[in-house]
Amino acid sequence: MNTFFFSLIVPQSRTWKTFLTMMHWSLKRQSSWVQLAGHQGNFQVSKGGEVLKLYSELEAKCLDSLMRDPLRPFVPQYYGLVTRGEHCYIRLEDLLNGLRRPVIMDCKMGVRTFQEEELVKARTKPNLRSDMYQKMVKVDPSAPTAEEHEQKGVTKWRYLQWRDTTSSTSTLGFRIEGIMMEDGSVQRDFRKIHSLTQVTEALLYFTRNIRVHVCSQNAYHSRLVDLKDALRSSEFFRKHEVIGSSLLFVHDHSKASVWMIDFGKTMPLPDSKEVQHGVPWVEGNREDGYLIGLTSILTALSQAISLAEGQQEGT
């Protein structure tokens, strides 16, 4: 297995901007408090098996529709809205409730993470971001153009497009955003992953501490097969451009499950428009490649199961 899977970030580095913004493990209470977010500060922890996510009209509408769709078993339960102080929040099921020392993986789905509207906006009203320019330069100083170097800024669309093309998003239809192990250590640097073989290695690493290794991998595989069937029959899926959404993989030593999360950039299509989710994106067709990513993950999981079974037979 590649050594970079073992170079975990120190536990005190708990900011995971695309998925995990805070985790606190209480040994006395044996309970986990987790906030899932697109950006730090978007969540509050609520007792009673709920988390509160800062209100987004688009996401609230998506969740409301999903509660009446075949995809309902695969998304967090939506309990409506609540106001806390000056802010409105979406009430969601805590997907980690009842799990002991959960292990978590966030996979960003699709062949692109930017909306077509962001592309149009970047052309007509470019807003340069110095923070995204710095992130780009940190990874690859040669990535910005001469003009971007001079301006010391890039548009959000330009950064997201570059991020997609330098990761497995463009090659496999998804990318691993991060993995948190049961001790709280986090691995976020998966930019080296571009092939199914590397994804398989990551999955073996992710499931390495499960008591029943192969059974849990099979549980993940079975859940994803069921999800794929539900997606085929989902009217919501046919009529939405699913951008920036993740598959959340969660397990402890006894059980494993997968959930669809994050719908803040999932756009409804015009009334007569539908998308297939399994064909390449070209500007204007609104395709997101969600099913391309799901097929890649299923293939990698099948390979991981075969390897794990071989290891068990060998011991």
PDB file of C-alpha atoms in Angstrom:
ATOM      1  CA  MET A   1       0.000   0.000   0.000  1.00  0.00           C
ATOM      2  CA  ASN A   2       1.232   3.485  -0.865  1.00  0.00           C
ATOM      3  CA  THR A   3       2.892   5.240   2.041  1.00  0.00           C
ATOM      4  CA  PHE A   4       0.924   8.457   1.672  1.00  0.00           C
ATOM      5  CA  PHE A   5      -2.145   6.776   3.169  1.00  0.00           C
ATOM      6  CA  PHE A   6      -0.296   6.575   6.476  1.00  0.00           C
ATOM      7  CA  SER A   7       0.872  10.192   6.681  1.00  0.00           C
ATOM      8  CA  LEU A   8      -2.152  11.312   8.670  1.00  0.00           C
ATOM      9  CA  ILE A   9      -2.676  14.853   9.817  1.00  0.00           C
ATOM     10  CA  VAL A  10      -2.211  15.334  13.563  1.00  0.00           C
ATOM     11  CA  PRO A  11      -5.437  14.957  15.564  1.00  0.00           C
ATOM     12  CA  GLN A  12      -5.603  18.617  16.587  1.00  0.00           C
ATOM     13  CA  SER A  13      -6.047  19.602  12.924  1.00  0.00           C
ATOM     14  CA  ARG A  14      -9.832  19.187  12.911  1.00  0.00           C
ATOM     15  CA  THR A  15     -10.897  21.593  10.179  1.00  0.00           C
ATOM     16  CA  TRP A  16     -12.121  19.677   7.134  1.00  0.00           C
ATOM     17  CA  LYS A  17     -13.765  22.397   5.066  1.00  0.00           C
ATOM     18  CA  THR A  18     -15.557  20.197   2.551  1.00  0.00           C
ATOM     19  CA  PHE A  19     -17.044  17.800   5.038  1.00  0.00           C
ATOM     20  CA  LEU A  20     -15.957  17.762   8.639  1.00  0.00           C
ATOM     21  CA  THR A  21     -15.749  20.980  10.609  1.00  0.00           C
ATOM     22  CA  MET A  22     -15.527  19.661  14.124  1.00  0.00           C
ATOM     23  CA  MET A  23     -15.275  16.382  15.992  1.00  0.00           C
ATOM     24  CA  HIS A  24     -15.195  15.949  19.735  1.00  0.00           C
ATOM     25  CA  TRP A  25     -14.876  12.516  21.339  1.00  0.00           C
ATOM     26  CA  SER A  26     -15.883  12.265  24.982  1.00  0.00           C
ATOM     27  CA  LEU A  27     -14.412   9.204  26.672  1.00  0.00           C
ATOM     28  CA  LYS A  28     -16.580   9.767  29.747  1.00  0.00           C
ATOM     29  CA  ARG A  29     -19.858   9.893  27.857  1.00  0.00           C
ATOM     30  CA  GLN A  30     -18.762   7.541  25.034  1.00  0.00           C
ATOM     31  CA  SER A  31     -20.542   9.735  22.497  1.00  0.00           C
ATOM     32  CA  SER A  32     -19.526  11.517  19.333  1.00  0.00           C
ATOM     33  CA  TRP A  33     -20.484  15.036  18.360  1.00  0.00           C
ATOM     34  CA  VAL A  34     -20.010  15.697  14.711  1.00  0.00           C
ATOM     35  CA  GLN A  35     -20.838  18.642  12.522  1.00  0.00           C
ATOM     36  CA  LEU A  36     -21.038  18.018   8.787  1.00  0.00           C
ATOM     37  CA  ALA A  37     -20.618  21.117   6.674  1.00  0.00           C
ATOM     38  CA  GLY A  38     -19.714  22.627   3.373  1.00  0.00           C
ATOM     39  CA  HIS A  39     -17.895  25.404   5.226  1.00  0.00           C
ATOM     40  CA  GLN A  40     -16.711  25.905   8.749  1.00  0.00           C
ATOM     41  CA  GLY A  41     -19.361  27.420  11.010  1.00  0.00           C
ATOM     42  CA  ASN A  42     -22.363  26.188   8.999  1.00  0.00           C
ATOM     43  CA  PHE A  43     -23.397  23.667  11.662  1.00  0.00           C
ATOM     44  CA  GLN A  44     -24.464  23.447  15.256  1.00  0.00           C
ATOM     45  CA  VAL A  45     -24.718  20.229  17.236  1.00  0.00           C
ATOM     46  CA  SER A  46     -28.158  19.453  18.596  1.00  0.00           C
ATOM     47  CA  LYS A  47     -28.988  16.738  21.083  1.00  0.00           C
ATOM     48  CA  GLY A  48     -31.442  13.971  20.330  1.00  0.00           C
ATOM     49  CA  GLY A  49     -29.899  12.604  17.160  1.00  0.00           C
ATOM     50  CA  GLU A  50     -29.985  15.828  15.149  1.00  0.00           C
ATOM     51  CA  VAL A  51     -27.565  18.323  13.665  1.00  0.00           C
ATOM     52  CA  LEU A  52     -28.450  21.838  12.548  1.00  0.00           C
ATOM     53  CA  LYS A  53     -27.124  23.125   9.232  1.00  0.00           C
ATOM     54  CA  LEU A  54     -27.236  26.810   8.335  1.00  0.00           C
ATOM     55  CA  TYR A  55     -30.288  27.431   6.157  1.00  0.00           C
ATOM     56  CA  SER A  56     -30.001  27.300   2.374  1.00  0.00           C
ATOM     57  CA  GLU A  57     -33.220  27.722   0.434  1.00  0.00           C
ATOM     58  CA  LEU A  58     -31.955  25.505  -2.374  1.00  0.00           C
ATOM     59  CA  GLU A  59     -30.873  22.693  -0.053  1.00  0.00           C
ATOM     60  CA  ALA A  60     -34.080  22.881   2.000  1.00  0.00           C
ATOM     61  CA  LYS A  61     -36.173  22.505  -1.157  1.00  0.00           C
ATOM     62  CA  CYS A  62     -34.066  19.538  -2.275  1.00  0.00           C
ATOM     63  CA  LEU A  63     -34.394  17.783   1.081  1.00  0.00           C
ATOM     64  CA  ASP A  64     -38.135  18.403   1.175  1.00  0.00           C
ATOM     65  CA  SER A  65     -38.500  16.813  -2.286  1.00  0.00           C
ATOM     66  CA  LEU A  66     -36.228  13.906  -1.365  1.00  0.00           C
ATOM     67  CA  MET A  67     -38.478  12.984   1.571  1.00  0.00           C
ATOM     68  CA  ARG A  68     -41.099  11.975  -1.047  1.00  0.00           C
ATOM     69  CA  ASP A  69     -38.702  10.288  -3.476  1.00  0.00           C
ATOM     70  CA  PRO A  70     -37.277   6.745  -3.837  1.00  0.00           C
ATOM     71  CA  LEU A  71     -33.966   8.239  -2.610  1.00  0.00           C
ATOM     72  CA  ARG A  72     -35.395   8.963   0.842  1.00  0.00           C
ATOM     73  CA  PRO A  73     -33.688   5.920   2.514  1.00  0.00           C
ATOM     74  CA  PHE A  74     -30.316   7.185   1.278  1.00  0.00           C
ATOM     75  CA  VAL A  75     -30.360  10.764   2.594  1.00  0.00           C
ATOM     76  CA  PRO A  76     -30.435  12.125   6.159  1.00  0.00           C
ATOM     77  CA  GLN A  77     -33.925  12.492   7.563  1.00  0.00           C
ATOM     78  CA  TYR A  78     -35.082  16.101   7.152  1.00  0.00           C
ATOM     79  CA  TYR A  79     -37.011  17.490  10.123  1.00  0.00           C
ATOM     80  CA  GLY A  80     -37.755  20.973   8.810  1.00  0.00           C
ATOM     81  CA  LEU A  81     -36.410  24.321   9.976  1.00  0.00           C
ATOM     82  CA  VAL A  82     -35.605  25.890  13.322  1.00  0.00           C
ATOM     83  CA  THR A  83     -34.471  29.391  14.342  1.00  0.00           C
ATOM     84  CA  ARG A  84     -31.641  29.872  16.799  1.00  0.00           C
ATOM     85  CA  GLY A  85     -30.926  33.498  17.615  1.00  0.00           C
ATOM     86  CA  GLU A  86     -30.587  35.438  14.367  1.00  0.00           C
ATOM     87  CA  HIS A  87     -30.044  32.354  12.185  1.00  0.00           C
ATOM     88  CA  CYS A  88     -32.300  29.772  10.572  1.00  0.00           C
ATOM     89  CA  TYR A  89     -31.129  26.167  10.414  1.00  0.00           C
ATOM     90  CA  ILE A  90     -32.064  22.984   8.587  1.00  0.00           C
ATOM     91  CA  ARG A  91     -32.731  20.149  11.053  1.00  0.00           C
ATOM     92  CA  LEU A  92     -31.080  16.914   9.914  1.00  0.00           C
ATOM     93  CA  GLU A  93     -30.614  13.401  11.221  1.00  0.00           C
ATOM     94  CA  ASP A  94     -27.209  12.865  12.862  1.00  0.00           C
ATOM     95  CA  LEU A  95     -25.826  10.041  10.729  1.00  0.00           C
ATOM     96  CA  LEU A  96     -23.294   9.121  13.416  1.00  0.00           C
ATOM     97  CA  ASN A  97     -25.814   8.776  16.216  1.00  0.00           C
ATOM     98  CA  GLY A  98     -25.337   5.443  18.017  1.00  0.00           C
ATOM     99  CA  LEU A  99     -21.972   4.645  16.420  1.00  0.00           C
ATOM    100  CA  ARG A 100     -18.911   4.048  18.608  1.00  0.00           C
ATOM    101  CA  ARG A 101     -15.720   5.729  17.408  1.00  0.00           C
ATOM    102  CA  PRO A 102     -16.935   6.039  13.802  1.00  0.00           C
ATOM    103  CA  VAL A 103     -14.624   6.002  10.798  1.00  0.00           C
ATOM    104  CA  ILE A 104     -15.701   8.410   8.047  1.00  0.00           C
ATOM    105  CA  MET A 105     -14.953   8.961   4.370  1.00  0.00           C
ATOM    106  CA  ASP A 106     -16.328  11.758   2.201  1.00  0.00           C
ATOM    107  CA  CYS A 107     -16.390  11.251  -1.586  1.00  0.00           C
ATOM    108  CA  LYS A 108     -17.286  14.260  -3.730  1.00  0.00           C
ATOM    109  CA  MET A 109     -19.402  12.954  -6.606  1.00  0.00           C
ATOM    110  CA  GLY A 110     -19.484  13.881 -10.281  1.00  0.00           C
ATOM    111  CA  VAL A 111     -17.138  14.924 -13.067  1.00  0.00           C
ATOM    112  CA  ARG A 112     -17.320  18.596 -12.048  1.00  0.00           C
ATOM    113  CA  THR A 113     -17.903  20.540  -8.836  1.00  0.00           C
ATOM    114  CA  PHE A 114     -18.923  23.859 -10.398  1.00  0.00           C
ATOM    115  CA  GLN A 115     -22.337  24.871 -11.688  1.00  0.00           C
ATOM    116  CA  GLU A 116     -22.772  26.031 -15.254  1.00  0.00           C
ATOM    117  CA  GLU A 117     -24.046  29.315 -13.815  1.00  0.00           C
ATOM    118  CA  GLU A 118     -20.657  29.802 -12.135  1.00  0.00           C
ATOM    119  CA  LEU A 119     -18.963  29.443 -15.508  1.00  0.00           C
ATOM    120  CA  VAL A 120     -21.209  32.103 -17.066  1.00  0.00           C
ATOM    121  CA  LYS A 121     -20.708  34.418 -14.092  1.00  0.00           C
ATOM    122  CA  ALA A 122     -16.929  34.020 -14.265  1.00  0.00           C
ATOM    123  CA  ARG A 123     -17.040  35.199 -17.878  1.00  0.00           C
ATOM    124  CA  THR A 124     -19.404  38.120 -17.433  1.00  0.00           C
ATOM    125  CA  LYS A 125     -18.550  39.342 -13.927  1.00  0.00           C
ATOM    126  CA  PRO A 126     -15.195  37.850 -12.894  1.00  0.00           C
ATOM    127  CA  ASN A 127     -14.533  38.072  -9.176  1.00  0.00           C
ATOM    128  CA  LEU A 128     -10.905  37.349  -8.389  1.00  0.00           C
ATOM    129  CA  ARG A 129     -10.154  35.327  -5.261  1.00  0.00           C
ATOM    130  CA  SER A 130      -6.698  35.727  -3.741  1.00  0.00           C
ATOM    131  CA  ASP A 131      -7.296  32.879  -1.271  1.00  0.00           C
ATOM    132  CA  MET A 132      -7.974  30.398  -4.076  1.00  0.00           C
ATOM    133  CA  TYR A 133      -4.975  31.689  -5.997  1.00  0.00           C
ATOM    134  CA  GLN A 134      -2.779  30.985  -2.965  1.00  0.00           C
ATOM    135  CA  LYS A 135      -4.177  27.453  -2.673  1.00  0.00           C
ATOM    136  CA  MET A 136      -3.451  26.828  -6.333  1.00  0.00           C
ATOM    137  CA  VAL A 137       0.106  28.166  -6.095  1.00  0.00           C
ATOM    138  CA  LYS A 138       0.790  26.102  -2.982  1.00  0.00           C
ATOM    139  CA  VAL A 139       0.021  22.901  -4.881  1.00  0.00           C
ATOM    140  CA  ASP A 140       1.449  23.891  -8.262  1.00  0.00           C
ATOM    141  CA  PRO A 141       3.185  27.267  -8.774  1.00  0.00           C
ATOM    142  CA  SER A 142       2.969  26.793 -12.540  1.00  0.00           C
ATOM    143  CA  ALA A 143      -0.820  26.269 -12.566  1.00  0.00           C
ATOM    144  CA  PRO A 144      -1.915  29.954 -12.754  1.00  0.00           C
ATOM    145  CA  THR A 145      -1.547  31.777 -16.028  1.00  0.00           C
ATOM    146  CA  ALA A 146       0.825  34.741 -16.362  1.00  0.00           C
ATOM    147  CA  GLU A 147      -2.167  37.087 -16.046  1.00  0.00           C
ATOM    148  CA  GLU A 148      -3.394  35.301 -12.901  1.00  0.00           C
ATOM    149  CA  HIS A 149       0.092  35.552 -11.400  1.00  0.00           C
ATOM    150  CA  GLU A 150       0.099  39.267 -12.116  1.00  0.00           C
ATOM    151  CA  GLN A 151      -3.375  39.732 -10.598  1.00  0.00           C
ATOM    152  CA  LYS A 152      -2.606  37.310  -7.763  1.00  0.00           C
ATOM    153  CA  GLY A 153      -6.137  36.051  -8.027  1.00  0.00           C
ATOM    154  CA  VAL A 154      -8.343  33.502  -9.816  1.00  0.00           C
ATOM    155  CA  THR A 155     -12.097  33.193 -10.169  1.00  0.00           C
ATOM    156  CA  LYS A 156     -13.929  30.589  -8.121  1.00  0.00           C
ATOM    157  CA  TRP A 157     -14.871  28.744 -11.304  1.00  0.00           C
ATOM    158  CA  ARG A 158     -11.238  28.698 -12.464  1.00  0.00           C
ATOM    159  CA  TYR A 159     -10.094  27.257  -9.128  1.00  0.00           C
ATOM    160  CA  LEU A 160     -12.820  24.595  -9.030  1.00  0.00           C
ATOM    161  CA  GLN A 161     -12.159  23.635 -12.651  1.00  0.00           C
ATOM    162  CA  TRP A 162      -8.430  23.314 -11.942  1.00  0.00           C
ATOM    163  CA  ARG A 163      -9.140  21.314  -8.779  1.00  0.00           C
ATOM    164  CA  ASP A 164     -11.354  18.928 -10.744  1.00  0.00           C
ATOM    165  CA  THR A 165      -8.841  18.338 -13.526  1.00  0.00           C
ATOM    166  CA  THR A 166      -5.974  17.670 -11.109  1.00  0.00           C
ATOM    167  CA  SER A 167      -7.918  15.045  -9.148  1.00  0.00           C
ATOM    168  CA  SER A 168      -9.830  11.853  -9.904  1.00  0.00           C
ATOM    169  CA  THR A 169     -12.974  13.975 -10.402  1.00  0.00           C
ATOM    170  CA  SER A 170     -12.174  14.307 -14.098  1.00  0.00           C
ATOM    171  CA  THR A 171     -10.871  10.739 -14.559  1.00  0.00           C
ATOM    172  CA  LEU A 172     -13.200   8.666 -12.354  1.00  0.00           C
ATOM    173  CA  GLY A 173     -16.213  10.896 -11.730  1.00  0.00           C
ATOM    174  CA  PHE A 174     -15.527  11.357  -8.013  1.00  0.00           C
ATOM    175  CA  ARG A 175     -12.727  12.149  -5.587  1.00  0.00           C
ATOM    176  CA  ILE A 176     -11.989  11.336  -1.971  1.00  0.00           C
ATOM    177  CA  GLU A 177     -12.191  14.571   0.009  1.00  0.00           C
ATOM    178  CA  GLY A 178     -11.001  13.125   3.289  1.00  0.00           C
ATOM    179  CA  ILE A 179     -10.903  10.202   5.683  1.00  0.00           C
ATOM    180  CA  MET A 180     -11.182  10.387   9.448  1.00  0.00           C
ATOM    181  CA  MET A 181     -10.060   7.342  11.411  1.00  0.00           C
ATOM    182  CA  GLU A 182     -11.462   6.258  14.765  1.00  0.00           C
ATOM    183  CA  ASP A 183      -8.726   8.062  16.720  1.00  0.00           C
ATOM    184  CA  GLY A 184      -9.698  11.391  15.144  1.00  0.00           C
ATOM    185  CA  SER A 185      -6.713  11.605  12.787  1.00  0.00           C
ATOM    186  CA  VAL A 186      -7.550  12.987   9.364  1.00  0.00           C
ATOM    187  CA  GLN A 187      -6.103  12.398   5.896  1.00  0.00           C
ATOM    188  CA  ARG A 188      -7.078  14.997   3.300  1.00  0.00           C
ATOM    189  CA  ASP A 189      -4.402  14.904   0.643  1.00  0.00           C
ATOM    190  CA  PHE A 190      -5.707  12.499  -1.979  1.00  0.00           C
ATOM    191  CA  ARG A 191      -4.572  14.500  -5.000  1.00  0.00           C
ATOM    192  CA  LYS A 192      -2.275  11.623  -5.989  1.00  0.00           C
ATOM    193  CA  ILE A 193      -5.257   9.338  -6.573  1.00  0.00           C
ATOM    194  CA  HIS A 194      -6.182   9.106 -10.254  1.00  0.00           C
ATOM    195  CA  SER A 195      -6.630   5.382 -10.907  1.00  0.00           C
ATOM    196  CA  LEU A 196      -8.998   2.660  -9.710  1.00  0.00           C
ATOM    197  CA  THR A 197      -6.037   0.769  -8.260  1.00  0.00           C
ATOM    198  CA  GLN A 198      -5.211   3.731  -6.017  1.00  0.00           C
ATOM    199  CA  VAL A 199      -8.883   4.060  -5.001  1.00  0.00           C
ATOM    200  CA  THR A 200      -8.905   0.359  -4.093  1.00  0.00           C
ATOM    201  CA  GLU A 201      -5.856   0.901  -1.858  1.00  0.00           C
ATOM    202  CA  ALA A 202      -7.610   3.825  -0.187  1.00  0.00           C
ATOM    203  CA  LEU A 203     -10.703   1.699   0.473  1.00  0.00           C
ATOM    204  CA  LEU A 204      -8.581  -1.063   2.000  1.00  0.00           C
ATOM    205  CA  TYR A 205      -6.965   1.540   4.251  1.00  0.00           C
ATOM    206  CA  PHE A 206     -10.355   3.025   5.160  1.00  0.00           C
ATOM    207  CA  THR A 207     -11.785  -0.360   6.212  1.00  0.00           C
ATOM    208  CA  ARG A 208      -8.614  -1.809   7.769  1.00  0.00           C
ATOM    209  CA  ASN A 209      -9.813  -1.676  11.378  1.00  0.00           C
ATOM    210  CA  ILE A 210     -13.274  -3.150  10.837  1.00  0.00           C
ATOM    211  CA  ARG A 211     -13.652  -6.342  12.819  1.00  0.00           C
ATOM    212  CA  VAL A 212     -15.343  -8.198   9.945  1.00  0.00           C
ATOM    213  CA  HIS A 213     -13.359  -6.703   7.070  1.00  0.00           C
ATOM    214  CA  VAL A 214     -14.981  -8.347   4.048  1.00  0.00           C
ATOM    215  CA  CYS A 215     -18.511  -8.299   5.476  1.00  0.00           C
ATOM    216  CA  SER A 216     -18.376  -4.536   5.954  1.00  0.00           C
ATOM    217  CA  GLN A 217     -17.019  -4.009   2.463  1.00  0.00           C
ATOM    218  CA  ASN A 218     -19.890  -6.154   1.189  1.00  0.00           C
ATOM    219  CA  ALA A 219     -22.311  -4.015   3.228  1.00  0.00           C
ATOM    220  CA  TYR A 220     -20.977  -0.902   1.523  1.00  0.00           C
ATOM    221  CA  HIS A 221     -21.189  -2.580  -1.891  1.00  0.00           C
ATOM    222  CA  SER A 222     -24.749  -3.788  -1.326  1.00  0.00           C
ATOM    223  CA  ARG A 223     -25.845  -0.350  -0.132  1.00  0.00           C
ATOM    224  CA  LEU A 224     -24.364   1.307  -3.227  1.00  0.00           C
ATOM    225  CA  VAL A 225     -26.045  -1.208  -5.556  1.00  0.00           C
ATOM    226  CA  ASP A 226     -29.373  -0.405  -3.881  1.00  0.00           C
ATOM    227  CA  LEU A 227     -28.625   3.314  -4.235  1.00  0.00           C
ATOM    228  CA  LYS A 228     -27.935   2.881  -7.949  1.00  0.00           C
ATOM    229  CA  ASP A 229     -31.309   1.160  -8.363  1.00  0.00           C
ATOM    230  CA  ALA A 230     -33.043   3.961  -6.466  1.00  0.00           C
ATOM    231  CA  LEU A 231     -31.316   6.608  -8.600  1.00  0.00           C
ATOM    232  CA  ARG A 232     -32.671   4.954 -11.754  1.00  0.00           C
ATOM    233  CA  SER A 233     -36.256   5.274 -10.478  1.00  0.00           C
ATOM    234  CA  SER A 234     -35.853   8.712  -8.890  1.00  0.00           C
ATOM    235  CA  GLU A 235     -37.707  11.602 -10.509  1.00  0.00           C
ATOM    236  CA  PHE A 236     -35.661  13.975  -8.356  1.00  0.00           C
ATOM    237  CA  PHE A 237     -32.418  12.585  -9.797  1.00  0.00           C
ATOM    238  CA  ARG A 238     -33.640  12.847 -13.391  1.00  0.00           C
ATOM    239  CA  LYS A 239     -34.672  16.456 -12.990  1.00  0.00           C
ATOM    240  CA  HIS A 240     -31.757  17.877 -10.993  1.00  0.00           C
ATOM    241  CA  GLU A 241     -28.179  18.815 -11.789  1.00  0.00           C
ATOM    242  CA  VAL A 242     -26.371  17.277  -8.792  1.00  0.00           C
ATOM    243  CA  ILE A 243     -23.228  19.327  -8.158  1.00  0.00           C
ATOM    244  CA  GLY A 244     -20.972  19.308  -5.088  1.00  0.00           C
ATOM    245  CA  SER A 245     -22.878  16.494  -3.406  1.00  0.00           C
ATOM    246  CA  SER A 246     -21.005  13.788  -1.499  1.00  0.00           C
ATOM    247  CA  LEU A 247     -21.373  10.155  -0.591  1.00  0.00           C
ATOM    248  CA  LEU A 248     -20.669   9.790   3.106  1.00  0.00           C
ATOM    249  CA  PHE A 249     -19.232   6.403   4.115  1.00  0.00           C
ATOM    250  CA  VAL A 250     -19.527   5.701   7.849  1.00  0.00           C
ATOM    251  CA  HIS A 251     -18.728   2.607   9.887  1.00  0.00           C
ATOM    252  CA  ASP A 252     -17.732   1.457  13.335  1.00  0.00           C
ATOM    253  CA  HIS A 253     -16.672  -2.046  14.366  1.00  0.00           C
ATOM    254  CA  SER A 254     -20.139  -3.503  13.910  1.00  0.00           C
ATOM    255  CA  LYS A 255     -21.925  -1.791  10.997  1.00  0.00           C
ATOM    256  CA  ALA A 256     -21.426   0.282   7.873  1.00  0.00           C
ATOM    257  CA  SER A 257     -23.596   2.543   5.726  1.00  0.00           C
ATOM    258  CA  VAL A 258     -23.457   5.131   2.937  1.00  0.00           C
ATOM    259  CA  TRP A 259     -25.463   8.338   2.631  1.00  0.00           C
ATOM    260  CA  MET A 260     -26.002  11.090   0.074  1.00  0.00           C
ATOM    261  CA  ILE A 261     -25.294  14.478   1.644  1.00  0.00           C
ATOM    262  CA  ASP A 262     -24.849  18.161   0.692  1.00  0.00           C
ATOM    263  CA  PHE A 263     -27.395  19.517  -1.792  1.00  0.00           C
ATOM    264  CA  GLY A 264     -26.588  23.218  -1.568  1.00  0.00           C
ATOM    265  CA  LYS A 265     -25.526  23.332  -5.245  1.00  0.00           C
ATOM    266  CA  THR A 266     -28.076  20.839  -6.599  1.00  0.00           C
ATOM    267  CA  MET A 267     -30.105  22.761  -9.180  1.00  0.00           C
ATOM    268  CA  PRO A 268     -33.545  21.865 -10.562  1.00  0.00           C
ATOM    269  CA  LEU A 269     -33.650  21.706 -14.350  1.00  0.00           C
ATOM    270  CA  PRO A 270     -36.149  23.469 -16.611  1.00  0.00           C
ATOM    271  CA  ASP A 271     -39.483  21.627 -16.815  1.00  0.00           C
ATOM    272  CA  SER A 272     -38.788  19.797 -20.067  1.00  0.00           C
ATOM    273  CA  LYS A 273     -35.115  19.040 -19.308  1.00  0.00           C
ATOM    274  CA  GLU A 274     -33.717  15.776 -17.919  1.00  0.00           C
ATOM    275  CA  VAL A 275     -30.138  14.567 -17.460  1.00  0.00           C
ATOM    276  CA  GLN A 276     -28.670  11.062 -17.678  1.00  0.00           C
ATOM    277  CA  HIS A 277     -25.838  11.521 -15.118  1.00  0.00           C
ATOM    278  CA  GLY A 278     -23.739   8.936 -16.934  1.00  0.00           C
ATOM    279  CA  VAL A 279     -22.396  10.775 -19.974  1.00  0.00           C
ATOM    280  CA  PRO A 280     -19.532  13.282 -20.267  1.00  0.00           C
ATOM    281  CA  TRP A 281     -20.197  16.943 -19.566  1.00  0.00           C
ATOM    282  CA  VAL A 282     -20.011  19.550 -22.291  1.00  0.00           C
ATOM    283  CA  GLU A 283     -21.072  23.093 -21.640  1.00  0.00           C
ATOM    284  CA  GLY A 284     -24.829  23.430 -21.901  1.00  0.00           C
ATOM    285  CA  ASN A 285     -25.859  19.784 -21.415  1.00  0.00           C
ATOM    286  CA  ARG A 286     -26.003  20.111 -17.592  1.00  0.00           C
ATOM    287  CA  GLU A 287     -24.619  16.591 -17.144  1.00  0.00           C
ATOM    288  CA  ASP A 288     -22.835  16.030 -13.830  1.00  0.00           C
ATOM    289  CA  GLY A 289     -21.422  12.504 -14.225  1.00  0.00           C
ATOM    290  CA  TYR A 290     -22.780  11.298 -10.873  1.00  0.00           C
ATOM    291  CA  LEU A 291     -23.331   7.758 -12.151  1.00  0.00           C
ATOM    292  CA  ILE A 292     -19.838   7.681 -13.650  1.00  0.00           C
ATOM    293  CA  GLY A 293     -18.446   8.223 -10.153  1.00  0.00           C
ATOM    294  CA  LEU A 294     -20.787   5.706  -8.550  1.00  0.00           C
ATOM    295  CA  THR A 295     -19.761   3.036 -11.080  1.00  0.00           C
ATOM    296  CA  SER A 296     -16.082   3.762 -10.372  1.00  0.00           C
ATOM    297  CA  ILE A 297     -16.591   3.377  -6.620  1.00  0.00           C
ATOM    298  CA  LEU A 298     -18.484   0.106  -7.074  1.00  0.00           C
ATOM    299  CA  THR A 299     -15.689  -1.253  -9.258  1.00  0.00           C
ATOM    300  CA  ALA A 300     -13.024  -0.276  -6.725  1.00  0.00           C
ATOM    301  CA  LEU A 301     -15.057  -1.823  -3.901  1.00  0.00           C
ATOM    302  CA  SER A 302     -15.357  -5.090  -5.816  1.00  0.00           C
ATOM    303  CA  GLN A 303     -11.589  -5.114  -6.230  1.00  0.00           C
ATOM    304  CA  ALA A 304     -11.091  -4.355  -2.517  1.00  0.00           C
ATOM    305  CA  ILE A 305     -13.406  -7.223  -1.560  1.00  0.00           C
ATOM    306  CA  SER A 306     -11.485  -9.654  -3.769  1.00  0.00           C
ATOM    307  CA  LEU A 307      -8.164  -8.561  -2.276  1.00  0.00           C
ATOM    308  CA  ALA A 308      -9.488  -8.752   1.285  1.00  0.00           C
ATOM    309  CA  GLU A 309     -10.894 -12.248   0.678  1.00  0.00           C
ATOM    310  CA  GLY A 310      -7.517 -13.320  -0.663  1.00  0.00           C
ATOM    311  CA  GLN A 311      -5.805 -11.934   2.428  1.00  0.00           C
ATOM    312  CA  GLN A 312      -8.215 -13.828   4.696  1.00  0.00           C
ATOM    313  CA  GLU A 313      -7.603 -17.087   2.850  1.00  0.00           C
ATOM    314  CA  GLY A 314      -3.875 -16.511   3.127  1.00  0.00           C
ATOM    315  CA  THR A 315      -4.076 -16.212   6.912  1.00  0.00           C
TER     316      THR A 315
END
